[in-house]
Amino acid sequence: MKIPVYAVALLLGGLIGTVLVRTAIPSQGGSTGSETTGSRKTARMPEPVGVSISRLISTESAEMDESVPINKALDVLFAERKSPMRTRAFLKNRIQMMTTGQLTQALMNGDVQSSAELREVAQRLAKEDPEGTFSHLVAQELRVNGMENTYTFVDALLQTWGDSDAVAVMNQLKMMKRGGSQQDFSLRFSGYWAKIDPAAAARNFDDLIYLRNMQDRGDMVFTDNSYAGEIVKSWKQKDENSMREYIANLLAGRQKDALNSALKKLVEPKH
């Protein structure tokens, strides 16, 4: 009688074990044990905010992947007649996520042509690689087509750079070859400098006058007077007492004459 009892006990134990194993491993619709383990999902780390935003924006257009040049992406978005805000959001996010090298290469490839994106790229490069970007610009290695686009890029680059180190900008301008480009860049930058820091512009008056005039020799009176007028107008609004004290302490000469003349014209009543 013992043998049948043991046999029944073993049979029951096997059945119970099978039930427990099936309970512990949920059925996967015919999958084997190894397939179940391989397909089991693990916890995913959250994406960076920028990646999430880029993914959400790009899913609305099949063309909006990173392999599409920026200018082509802009054309596609306009052709789709989507929201202008979404267009700007996509391109702004994309520019922020590109490296300095990628942005520079995009400019060399001619992949940035809209004024808003040119301005944003220039501002970014002015903070991360101003001298390198300026060198590429002077060497005409950046394909920024058209005079308007060129000035948009130049203004954003020099002004952003000038906000942190205006003297460095002036030194780069002084190293340029004499000619139209040097004068154009210098006129635009010196005008901005006179607005944001007229005292500093006055301290660098002689150098700036030279940069604003293409002639190495000859009369610069016209250049002197016009730029002195810009400095005095801005400085008078910011700190007139400081301006008058500075002019009064200048040695007799071209700069003092130009600033005094500009001040006189500014304060005299117009008839």
PDB file of C-alpha atoms in Angstrom:
ATOM      1  CA  MET A   1       0.000   0.000   0.000  1.00  0.00           C
ATOM      2  CA  LYS A   2       2.951   2.354   0.516  1.00  0.00           C
ATOM      3  CA  ILE A   3       3.985   2.448  -3.127  1.00  0.00           C
ATOM      4  CA  PRO A   4       0.605   3.745  -4.464  1.00  0.00           C
ATOM      5  CA  VAL A   5       0.496   6.378  -1.720  1.00  0.00           C
ATOM      6  CA  TYR A   6       3.961   7.667  -2.633  1.00  0.00           C
ATOM      7  CA  ALA A   7       3.034   7.698  -6.321  1.00  0.00           C
ATOM      8  CA  VAL A   8      -0.068   9.750  -5.672  1.00  0.00           C
ATOM      9  CA  ALA A   9       1.951  12.203  -3.521  1.00  0.00           C
ATOM     10  CA  LEU A  10       4.528  12.679  -6.261  1.00  0.00           C
ATOM     11  CA  LEU A  11       1.825  13.240  -8.858  1.00  0.00           C
ATOM     12  CA  LEU A  12       0.084  15.872  -6.737  1.00  0.00           C
ATOM     13  CA  GLY A  13       3.405  17.618  -6.045  1.00  0.00           C
ATOM     14  CA  GLY A  14       4.147  17.847  -9.758  1.00  0.00           C
ATOM     15  CA  LEU A  15       0.722  19.277 -10.542  1.00  0.00           C
ATOM     16  CA  ILE A  16       1.024  21.909  -7.790  1.00  0.00           C
ATOM     17  CA  GLY A  17       4.499  22.871  -8.997  1.00  0.00           C
ATOM     18  CA  THR A  18       3.274  23.335 -12.555  1.00  0.00           C
ATOM     19  CA  VAL A  19       0.423  25.586 -11.386  1.00  0.00           C
ATOM     20  CA  LEU A  20       2.801  27.726  -9.333  1.00  0.00           C
ATOM     21  CA  VAL A  21       5.245  28.191 -12.221  1.00  0.00           C
ATOM     22  CA  ARG A  22       2.435  29.207 -14.628  1.00  0.00           C
ATOM     23  CA  THR A  23       1.119  31.679 -12.061  1.00  0.00           C
ATOM     24  CA  ALA A  24       4.528  33.295 -11.594  1.00  0.00           C
ATOM     25  CA  ILE A  25       5.167  33.647 -15.386  1.00  0.00           C
ATOM     26  CA  PRO A  26       2.194  35.250 -17.177  1.00  0.00           C
ATOM     27  CA  SER A  27       1.237  33.828 -20.528  1.00  0.00           C
ATOM     28  CA  GLN A  28       2.665  35.774 -23.537  1.00  0.00           C
ATOM     29  CA  GLY A  29       0.420  34.365 -26.221  1.00  0.00           C
ATOM     30  CA  GLY A  30       2.495  31.356 -27.172  1.00  0.00           C
ATOM     31  CA  SER A  31       5.931  32.960 -26.582  1.00  0.00           C
ATOM     32  CA  THR A  32       8.722  30.829 -25.207  1.00  0.00           C
ATOM     33  CA  GLY A  33      10.329  31.626 -21.872  1.00  0.00           C
ATOM     34  CA  SER A  34      13.359  33.279 -23.520  1.00  0.00           C
ATOM     35  CA  GLU A  35      11.130  35.436 -25.738  1.00  0.00           C
ATOM     36  CA  THR A  36       9.144  36.568 -22.706  1.00  0.00           C
ATOM     37  CA  THR A  37      12.294  37.674 -20.923  1.00  0.00           C
ATOM     38  CA  GLY A  38      13.654  39.478 -23.974  1.00  0.00           C
ATOM     39  CA  SER A  39      10.427  41.376 -24.622  1.00  0.00           C
ATOM     40  CA  ARG A  40       9.942  42.510 -21.055  1.00  0.00           C
ATOM     41  CA  LYS A  41      10.083  46.350 -20.926  1.00  0.00           C
ATOM     42  CA  THR A  42      12.456  48.154 -18.608  1.00  0.00           C
ATOM     43  CA  ALA A  43      12.017  51.620 -17.069  1.00  0.00           C
ATOM     44  CA  ARG A  44      12.997  54.415 -19.509  1.00  0.00           C
ATOM     45  CA  MET A  45      14.952  57.492 -18.447  1.00  0.00           C
ATOM     46  CA  PRO A  46      13.073  60.750 -19.193  1.00  0.00           C
ATOM     47  CA  GLU A  47      14.220  62.604 -22.348  1.00  0.00           C
ATOM     48  CA  PRO A  48      15.838  66.041 -22.080  1.00  0.00           C
ATOM     49  CA  VAL A  49      13.296  68.818 -22.531  1.00  0.00           C
ATOM     50  CA  GLY A  50      14.877  69.981 -25.783  1.00  0.00           C
ATOM     51  CA  VAL A  51      14.681  66.528 -27.322  1.00  0.00           C
ATOM     52  CA  SER A  52      11.038  66.171 -26.303  1.00  0.00           C
ATOM     53  CA  ILE A  53      10.145  69.537 -27.817  1.00  0.00           C
ATOM     54  CA  SER A  54      12.006  68.740 -31.034  1.00  0.00           C
ATOM     55  CA  ARG A  55      10.243  65.380 -31.289  1.00  0.00           C
ATOM     56  CA  LEU A  56       6.798  66.911 -30.738  1.00  0.00           C
ATOM     57  CA  ILE A  57       7.367  69.611 -33.327  1.00  0.00           C
ATOM     58  CA  SER A  58       8.971  67.405 -35.968  1.00  0.00           C
ATOM     59  CA  THR A  59       6.239  64.773 -35.865  1.00  0.00           C
ATOM     60  CA  GLU A  60       3.866  67.241 -37.508  1.00  0.00           C
ATOM     61  CA  SER A  61       5.926  67.205 -40.696  1.00  0.00           C
ATOM     62  CA  ALA A  62       7.657  64.248 -42.313  1.00  0.00           C
ATOM     63  CA  GLU A  63      10.351  66.580 -43.653  1.00  0.00           C
ATOM     64  CA  MET A  64      11.373  67.959 -40.289  1.00  0.00           C
ATOM     65  CA  ASP A  65      14.243  65.636 -39.434  1.00  0.00           C
ATOM     66  CA  GLU A  66      17.796  66.751 -38.687  1.00  0.00           C
ATOM     67  CA  SER A  67      19.119  65.727 -42.109  1.00  0.00           C
ATOM     68  CA  VAL A  68      17.106  68.481 -43.801  1.00  0.00           C
ATOM     69  CA  PRO A  69      19.063  71.767 -44.239  1.00  0.00           C
ATOM     70  CA  ILE A  70      17.619  74.654 -42.239  1.00  0.00           C
ATOM     71  CA  ASN A  71      16.665  76.750 -45.252  1.00  0.00           C
ATOM     72  CA  LYS A  72      14.913  73.777 -46.897  1.00  0.00           C
ATOM     73  CA  ALA A  73      13.110  73.044 -43.631  1.00  0.00           C
ATOM     74  CA  LEU A  74      11.810  76.595 -43.611  1.00  0.00           C
ATOM     75  CA  ASP A  75      10.541  76.269 -47.188  1.00  0.00           C
ATOM     76  CA  VAL A  76       8.788  73.007 -46.352  1.00  0.00           C
ATOM     77  CA  LEU A  77       7.043  74.482 -43.334  1.00  0.00           C
ATOM     78  CA  PHE A  78       5.860  77.494 -45.296  1.00  0.00           C
ATOM     79  CA  ALA A  79       4.649  75.251 -48.113  1.00  0.00           C
ATOM     80  CA  GLU A  80       2.646  73.216 -45.605  1.00  0.00           C
ATOM     81  CA  ARG A  81       0.951  76.464 -44.474  1.00  0.00           C
ATOM     82  CA  LYS A  82       1.426  75.507 -40.853  1.00  0.00           C
ATOM     83  CA  SER A  83       1.543  77.871 -37.911  1.00  0.00           C
ATOM     84  CA  PRO A  84       4.358  80.502 -38.173  1.00  0.00           C
ATOM     85  CA  MET A  85       4.888  80.050 -34.434  1.00  0.00           C
ATOM     86  CA  ARG A  86       5.540  76.347 -34.964  1.00  0.00           C
ATOM     87  CA  THR A  87       7.959  77.166 -37.773  1.00  0.00           C
ATOM     88  CA  ARG A  88       9.984  79.472 -35.530  1.00  0.00           C
ATOM     89  CA  ALA A  89       9.781  77.089 -32.590  1.00  0.00           C
ATOM     90  CA  PHE A  90      11.190  74.243 -34.659  1.00  0.00           C
ATOM     91  CA  LEU A  91      14.058  76.226 -36.154  1.00  0.00           C
ATOM     92  CA  LYS A  92      14.920  77.979 -32.876  1.00  0.00           C
ATOM     93  CA  ASN A  93      15.012  74.660 -31.056  1.00  0.00           C
ATOM     94  CA  ARG A  94      17.107  73.086 -33.773  1.00  0.00           C
ATOM     95  CA  ILE A  95      19.673  75.901 -33.736  1.00  0.00           C
ATOM     96  CA  GLN A  96      19.961  75.690 -29.944  1.00  0.00           C
ATOM     97  CA  MET A  97      20.719  71.981 -30.125  1.00  0.00           C
ATOM     98  CA  MET A  98      23.416  72.264 -32.834  1.00  0.00           C
ATOM     99  CA  THR A  99      27.092  72.539 -31.894  1.00  0.00           C
ATOM    100  CA  THR A 100      29.262  75.529 -32.794  1.00  0.00           C
ATOM    101  CA  GLY A 101      30.926  73.486 -35.527  1.00  0.00           C
ATOM    102  CA  GLN A 102      27.587  72.405 -36.961  1.00  0.00           C
ATOM    103  CA  LEU A 103      26.316  75.985 -37.050  1.00  0.00           C
ATOM    104  CA  THR A 104      29.469  77.195 -38.796  1.00  0.00           C
ATOM    105  CA  GLN A 105      29.251  74.393 -41.337  1.00  0.00           C
ATOM    106  CA  ALA A 106      25.595  75.188 -41.975  1.00  0.00           C
ATOM    107  CA  LEU A 107      26.601  78.770 -42.790  1.00  0.00           C
ATOM    108  CA  MET A 108      29.362  77.561 -45.093  1.00  0.00           C
ATOM    109  CA  ASN A 109      26.903  75.285 -46.866  1.00  0.00           C
ATOM    110  CA  GLY A 110      24.440  78.140 -47.341  1.00  0.00           C
ATOM    111  CA  ASP A 111      21.864  76.316 -45.232  1.00  0.00           C
ATOM    112  CA  VAL A 112      20.854  79.390 -43.209  1.00  0.00           C
ATOM    113  CA  GLN A 113      19.157  82.089 -45.271  1.00  0.00           C
ATOM    114  CA  SER A 114      16.170  83.519 -43.368  1.00  0.00           C
ATOM    115  CA  SER A 115      16.924  86.723 -41.442  1.00  0.00           C
ATOM    116  CA  ALA A 116      15.544  85.447 -38.126  1.00  0.00           C
ATOM    117  CA  GLU A 117      17.725  82.324 -38.207  1.00  0.00           C
ATOM    118  CA  LEU A 118      20.806  84.255 -39.406  1.00  0.00           C
ATOM    119  CA  ARG A 119      20.429  86.619 -36.464  1.00  0.00           C
ATOM    120  CA  GLU A 120      20.019  83.799 -33.984  1.00  0.00           C
ATOM    121  CA  VAL A 121      22.977  81.822 -35.340  1.00  0.00           C
ATOM    122  CA  ALA A 122      25.172  84.949 -35.315  1.00  0.00           C
ATOM    123  CA  GLN A 123      24.256  85.742 -31.709  1.00  0.00           C
ATOM    124  CA  ARG A 124      25.068  82.203 -30.641  1.00  0.00           C
ATOM    125  CA  LEU A 125      28.421  82.135 -32.466  1.00  0.00           C
ATOM    126  CA  ALA A 126      29.325  85.587 -31.114  1.00  0.00           C
ATOM    127  CA  LYS A 127      29.177  84.120 -27.618  1.00  0.00           C
ATOM    128  CA  GLU A 128      30.929  80.829 -28.353  1.00  0.00           C
ATOM    129  CA  ASP A 129      33.464  81.551 -31.127  1.00  0.00           C
ATOM    130  CA  PRO A 130      33.466  85.250 -32.075  1.00  0.00           C
ATOM    131  CA  GLU A 131      36.984  85.499 -33.499  1.00  0.00           C
ATOM    132  CA  GLY A 132      36.699  82.283 -35.494  1.00  0.00           C
ATOM    133  CA  THR A 133      33.340  83.286 -36.929  1.00  0.00           C
ATOM    134  CA  PHE A 134      34.606  86.766 -37.807  1.00  0.00           C
ATOM    135  CA  SER A 135      37.613  85.227 -39.576  1.00  0.00           C
ATOM    136  CA  HIS A 136      35.316  83.039 -41.670  1.00  0.00           C
ATOM    137  CA  LEU A 137      33.196  86.094 -42.455  1.00  0.00           C
ATOM    138  CA  VAL A 138      36.164  88.229 -43.561  1.00  0.00           C
ATOM    139  CA  ALA A 139      37.513  85.351 -45.667  1.00  0.00           C
ATOM    140  CA  GLN A 140      34.095  85.170 -47.371  1.00  0.00           C
ATOM    141  CA  GLU A 141      33.704  81.526 -46.393  1.00  0.00           C
ATOM    142  CA  LEU A 142      30.149  81.962 -45.128  1.00  0.00           C
ATOM    143  CA  ARG A 143      27.453  81.679 -47.783  1.00  0.00           C
ATOM    144  CA  VAL A 144      25.143  84.402 -46.546  1.00  0.00           C
ATOM    145  CA  ASN A 145      23.540  85.479 -49.795  1.00  0.00           C
ATOM    146  CA  GLY A 146      22.518  89.061 -50.441  1.00  0.00           C
ATOM    147  CA  MET A 147      23.444  92.415 -48.918  1.00  0.00           C
ATOM    148  CA  GLU A 148      20.492  92.452 -46.526  1.00  0.00           C
ATOM    149  CA  ASN A 149      21.343  89.006 -45.153  1.00  0.00           C
ATOM    150  CA  THR A 150      24.988  89.979 -44.831  1.00  0.00           C
ATOM    151  CA  TYR A 151      24.196  93.067 -42.785  1.00  0.00           C
ATOM    152  CA  THR A 152      21.720  91.123 -40.648  1.00  0.00           C
ATOM    153  CA  PHE A 153      24.434  88.615 -39.798  1.00  0.00           C
ATOM    154  CA  VAL A 154      27.201  91.220 -39.358  1.00  0.00           C
ATOM    155  CA  ASP A 155      25.103  93.408 -37.056  1.00  0.00           C
ATOM    156  CA  ALA A 156      24.055  90.496 -34.840  1.00  0.00           C
ATOM    157  CA  LEU A 157      27.614  89.144 -34.658  1.00  0.00           C
ATOM    158  CA  LEU A 158      29.395  92.434 -33.934  1.00  0.00           C
ATOM    159  CA  GLN A 159      26.756  93.825 -31.599  1.00  0.00           C
ATOM    160  CA  THR A 160      26.512  90.670 -29.474  1.00  0.00           C
ATOM    161  CA  TRP A 161      30.292  90.411 -29.363  1.00  0.00           C
ATOM    162  CA  GLY A 162      30.559  94.131 -28.634  1.00  0.00           C
ATOM    163  CA  ASP A 163      28.251  93.810 -25.638  1.00  0.00           C
ATOM    164  CA  SER A 164      30.902  91.676 -23.926  1.00  0.00           C
ATOM    165  CA  ASP A 165      34.165  92.947 -25.469  1.00  0.00           C
ATOM    166  CA  ALA A 166      33.883  95.967 -27.748  1.00  0.00           C
ATOM    167  CA  VAL A 167      37.643  96.571 -27.761  1.00  0.00           C
ATOM    168  CA  ALA A 168      38.214  93.079 -29.148  1.00  0.00           C
ATOM    169  CA  VAL A 169      35.772  93.837 -31.957  1.00  0.00           C
ATOM    170  CA  MET A 170      37.571  97.076 -32.789  1.00  0.00           C
ATOM    171  CA  ASN A 171      40.930  95.288 -32.837  1.00  0.00           C
ATOM    172  CA  GLN A 172      39.561  92.735 -35.290  1.00  0.00           C
ATOM    173  CA  LEU A 173      38.228  95.517 -37.496  1.00  0.00           C
ATOM    174  CA  LYS A 174      41.652  97.204 -37.452  1.00  0.00           C
ATOM    175  CA  MET A 175      43.277  93.998 -38.747  1.00  0.00           C
ATOM    176  CA  MET A 176      41.010  93.887 -41.795  1.00  0.00           C
ATOM    177  CA  LYS A 177      42.308  94.882 -45.201  1.00  0.00           C
ATOM    178  CA  ARG A 178      41.604  98.520 -45.999  1.00  0.00           C
ATOM    179  CA  GLY A 179      38.575  98.834 -48.211  1.00  0.00           C
ATOM    180  CA  GLY A 180      34.825  98.758 -48.461  1.00  0.00           C
ATOM    181  CA  SER A 181      34.183  95.782 -46.167  1.00  0.00           C
ATOM    182  CA  GLN A 182      36.281  97.266 -43.379  1.00  0.00           C
ATOM    183  CA  GLN A 183      34.468 100.573 -43.672  1.00  0.00           C
ATOM    184  CA  ASP A 184      31.013  98.970 -43.849  1.00  0.00           C
ATOM    185  CA  PHE A 185      31.588  96.784 -40.791  1.00  0.00           C
ATOM    186  CA  SER A 186      33.214  99.663 -38.888  1.00  0.00           C
ATOM    187  CA  LEU A 187      30.432 102.126 -39.648  1.00  0.00           C
ATOM    188  CA  ARG A 188      27.793  99.716 -38.389  1.00  0.00           C
ATOM    189  CA  PHE A 189      29.706  98.677 -35.282  1.00  0.00           C
ATOM    190  CA  SER A 190      30.879 102.166 -34.286  1.00  0.00           C
ATOM    191  CA  GLY A 191      27.336 103.458 -34.600  1.00  0.00           C
ATOM    192  CA  TYR A 192      26.153 100.747 -32.215  1.00  0.00           C
ATOM    193  CA  TRP A 193      29.026 101.418 -29.799  1.00  0.00           C
ATOM    194  CA  ALA A 194      28.148 105.113 -29.687  1.00  0.00           C
ATOM    195  CA  LYS A 195      24.622 104.161 -28.625  1.00  0.00           C
ATOM    196  CA  ILE A 196      25.445 101.624 -25.914  1.00  0.00           C
ATOM    197  CA  ASP A 197      28.662 103.168 -24.515  1.00  0.00           C
ATOM    198  CA  PRO A 198      29.371 106.661 -25.865  1.00  0.00           C
ATOM    199  CA  ALA A 199      32.091 107.273 -23.285  1.00  0.00           C
ATOM    200  CA  ALA A 200      34.072 104.273 -24.523  1.00  0.00           C
ATOM    201  CA  ALA A 201      33.477 105.292 -28.128  1.00  0.00           C
ATOM    202  CA  ALA A 202      34.843 108.751 -27.291  1.00  0.00           C
ATOM    203  CA  ARG A 203      37.959 107.236 -25.691  1.00  0.00           C
ATOM    204  CA  ASN A 204      38.594 105.310 -28.924  1.00  0.00           C
ATOM    205  CA  PHE A 205      37.603 108.204 -31.173  1.00  0.00           C
ATOM    206  CA  ASP A 206      40.752 108.412 -33.293  1.00  0.00           C
ATOM    207  CA  ASP A 207      40.866 104.683 -34.040  1.00  0.00           C
ATOM    208  CA  LEU A 208      37.181 104.597 -34.904  1.00  0.00           C
ATOM    209  CA  ILE A 209      37.479 107.612 -37.212  1.00  0.00           C
ATOM    210  CA  TYR A 210      40.284 105.853 -39.074  1.00  0.00           C
ATOM    211  CA  LEU A 211      38.150 102.735 -39.448  1.00  0.00           C
ATOM    212  CA  ARG A 212      35.135 104.705 -40.641  1.00  0.00           C
ATOM    213  CA  ASN A 213      37.181 106.343 -43.416  1.00  0.00           C
ATOM    214  CA  MET A 214      38.598 104.285 -46.298  1.00  0.00           C
ATOM    215  CA  GLN A 215      41.291 106.835 -47.043  1.00  0.00           C
ATOM    216  CA  ASP A 216      44.635 106.343 -45.330  1.00  0.00           C
ATOM    217  CA  ARG A 217      45.421 109.991 -45.918  1.00  0.00           C
ATOM    218  CA  GLY A 218      43.508 113.143 -46.543  1.00  0.00           C
ATOM    219  CA  ASP A 219      40.865 115.179 -44.788  1.00  0.00           C
ATOM    220  CA  MET A 220      38.723 113.308 -42.259  1.00  0.00           C
ATOM    221  CA  VAL A 221      36.802 116.318 -40.981  1.00  0.00           C
ATOM    222  CA  PHE A 222      33.499 115.114 -42.406  1.00  0.00           C
ATOM    223  CA  THR A 223      33.952 111.738 -40.697  1.00  0.00           C
ATOM    224  CA  ASP A 224      35.011 113.412 -37.458  1.00  0.00           C
ATOM    225  CA  ASN A 225      31.968 115.651 -37.284  1.00  0.00           C
ATOM    226  CA  SER A 226      29.375 113.043 -38.201  1.00  0.00           C
ATOM    227  CA  TYR A 227      30.618 110.507 -35.642  1.00  0.00           C
ATOM    228  CA  ALA A 228      31.120 113.150 -32.951  1.00  0.00           C
ATOM    229  CA  GLY A 229      27.462 114.026 -33.421  1.00  0.00           C
ATOM    230  CA  GLU A 230      26.414 110.397 -32.810  1.00  0.00           C
ATOM    231  CA  ILE A 231      28.511 110.172 -29.641  1.00  0.00           C
ATOM    232  CA  VAL A 232      27.344 113.492 -28.180  1.00  0.00           C
ATOM    233  CA  LYS A 233      23.656 112.807 -28.848  1.00  0.00           C
ATOM    234  CA  SER A 234      23.797 109.449 -27.082  1.00  0.00           C
ATOM    235  CA  TRP A 235      26.061 110.601 -24.244  1.00  0.00           C
ATOM    236  CA  LYS A 236      23.956 113.658 -23.490  1.00  0.00           C
ATOM    237  CA  GLN A 237      20.948 111.398 -22.881  1.00  0.00           C
ATOM    238  CA  LYS A 238      22.904 109.034 -20.636  1.00  0.00           C
ATOM    239  CA  ASP A 239      25.148 111.367 -18.613  1.00  0.00           C
ATOM    240  CA  GLU A 240      25.497 114.937 -19.820  1.00  0.00           C
ATOM    241  CA  ASN A 241      27.673 116.077 -16.906  1.00  0.00           C
ATOM    242  CA  SER A 242      30.208 113.329 -17.519  1.00  0.00           C
ATOM    243  CA  MET A 243      30.238 114.169 -21.220  1.00  0.00           C
ATOM    244  CA  ARG A 244      30.916 117.864 -20.624  1.00  0.00           C
ATOM    245  CA  GLU A 245      33.671 117.084 -18.136  1.00  0.00           C
ATOM    246  CA  TYR A 246      35.355 114.704 -20.582  1.00  0.00           C
ATOM    247  CA  ILE A 247      35.281 117.226 -23.432  1.00  0.00           C
ATOM    248  CA  ALA A 248      36.557 120.019 -21.192  1.00  0.00           C
ATOM    249  CA  ASN A 249      39.564 117.917 -20.128  1.00  0.00           C
ATOM    250  CA  LEU A 250      40.576 116.960 -23.670  1.00  0.00           C
ATOM    251  CA  LEU A 251      43.756 118.469 -25.100  1.00  0.00           C
ATOM    252  CA  ALA A 252      43.267 120.934 -27.908  1.00  0.00           C
ATOM    253  CA  GLY A 253      42.983 119.145 -31.203  1.00  0.00           C
ATOM    254  CA  ARG A 254      40.758 117.476 -33.750  1.00  0.00           C
ATOM    255  CA  GLN A 255      38.737 115.335 -31.318  1.00  0.00           C
ATOM    256  CA  LYS A 256      37.988 118.205 -28.934  1.00  0.00           C
ATOM    257  CA  ASP A 257      36.985 120.460 -31.814  1.00  0.00           C
ATOM    258  CA  ALA A 258      34.676 117.807 -33.275  1.00  0.00           C
ATOM    259  CA  LEU A 259      32.957 116.992 -29.964  1.00  0.00           C
ATOM    260  CA  ASN A 260      32.576 120.661 -29.001  1.00  0.00           C
ATOM    261  CA  SER A 261      31.110 121.463 -32.399  1.00  0.00           C
ATOM    262  CA  ALA A 262      28.670 118.548 -32.117  1.00  0.00           C
ATOM    263  CA  LEU A 263      27.625 119.619 -28.616  1.00  0.00           C
ATOM    264  CA  LYS A 264      27.060 123.189 -29.737  1.00  0.00           C
ATOM    265  CA  LYS A 265      24.805 122.055 -32.583  1.00  0.00           C
ATOM    266  CA  LEU A 266      22.876 119.789 -30.239  1.00  0.00           C
ATOM    267  CA  VAL A 267      22.091 122.421 -27.585  1.00  0.00           C
ATOM    268  CA  GLU A 268      21.502 125.387 -29.883  1.00  0.00           C
ATOM    269  CA  PRO A 269      17.828 126.084 -30.558  1.00  0.00           C
ATOM    270  CA  LYS A 270      16.742 125.193 -34.077  1.00  0.00           C
ATOM    271  CA  HIS A 271      15.204 127.941 -36.155  1.00  0.00           C
TER     272      HIS A 271
END
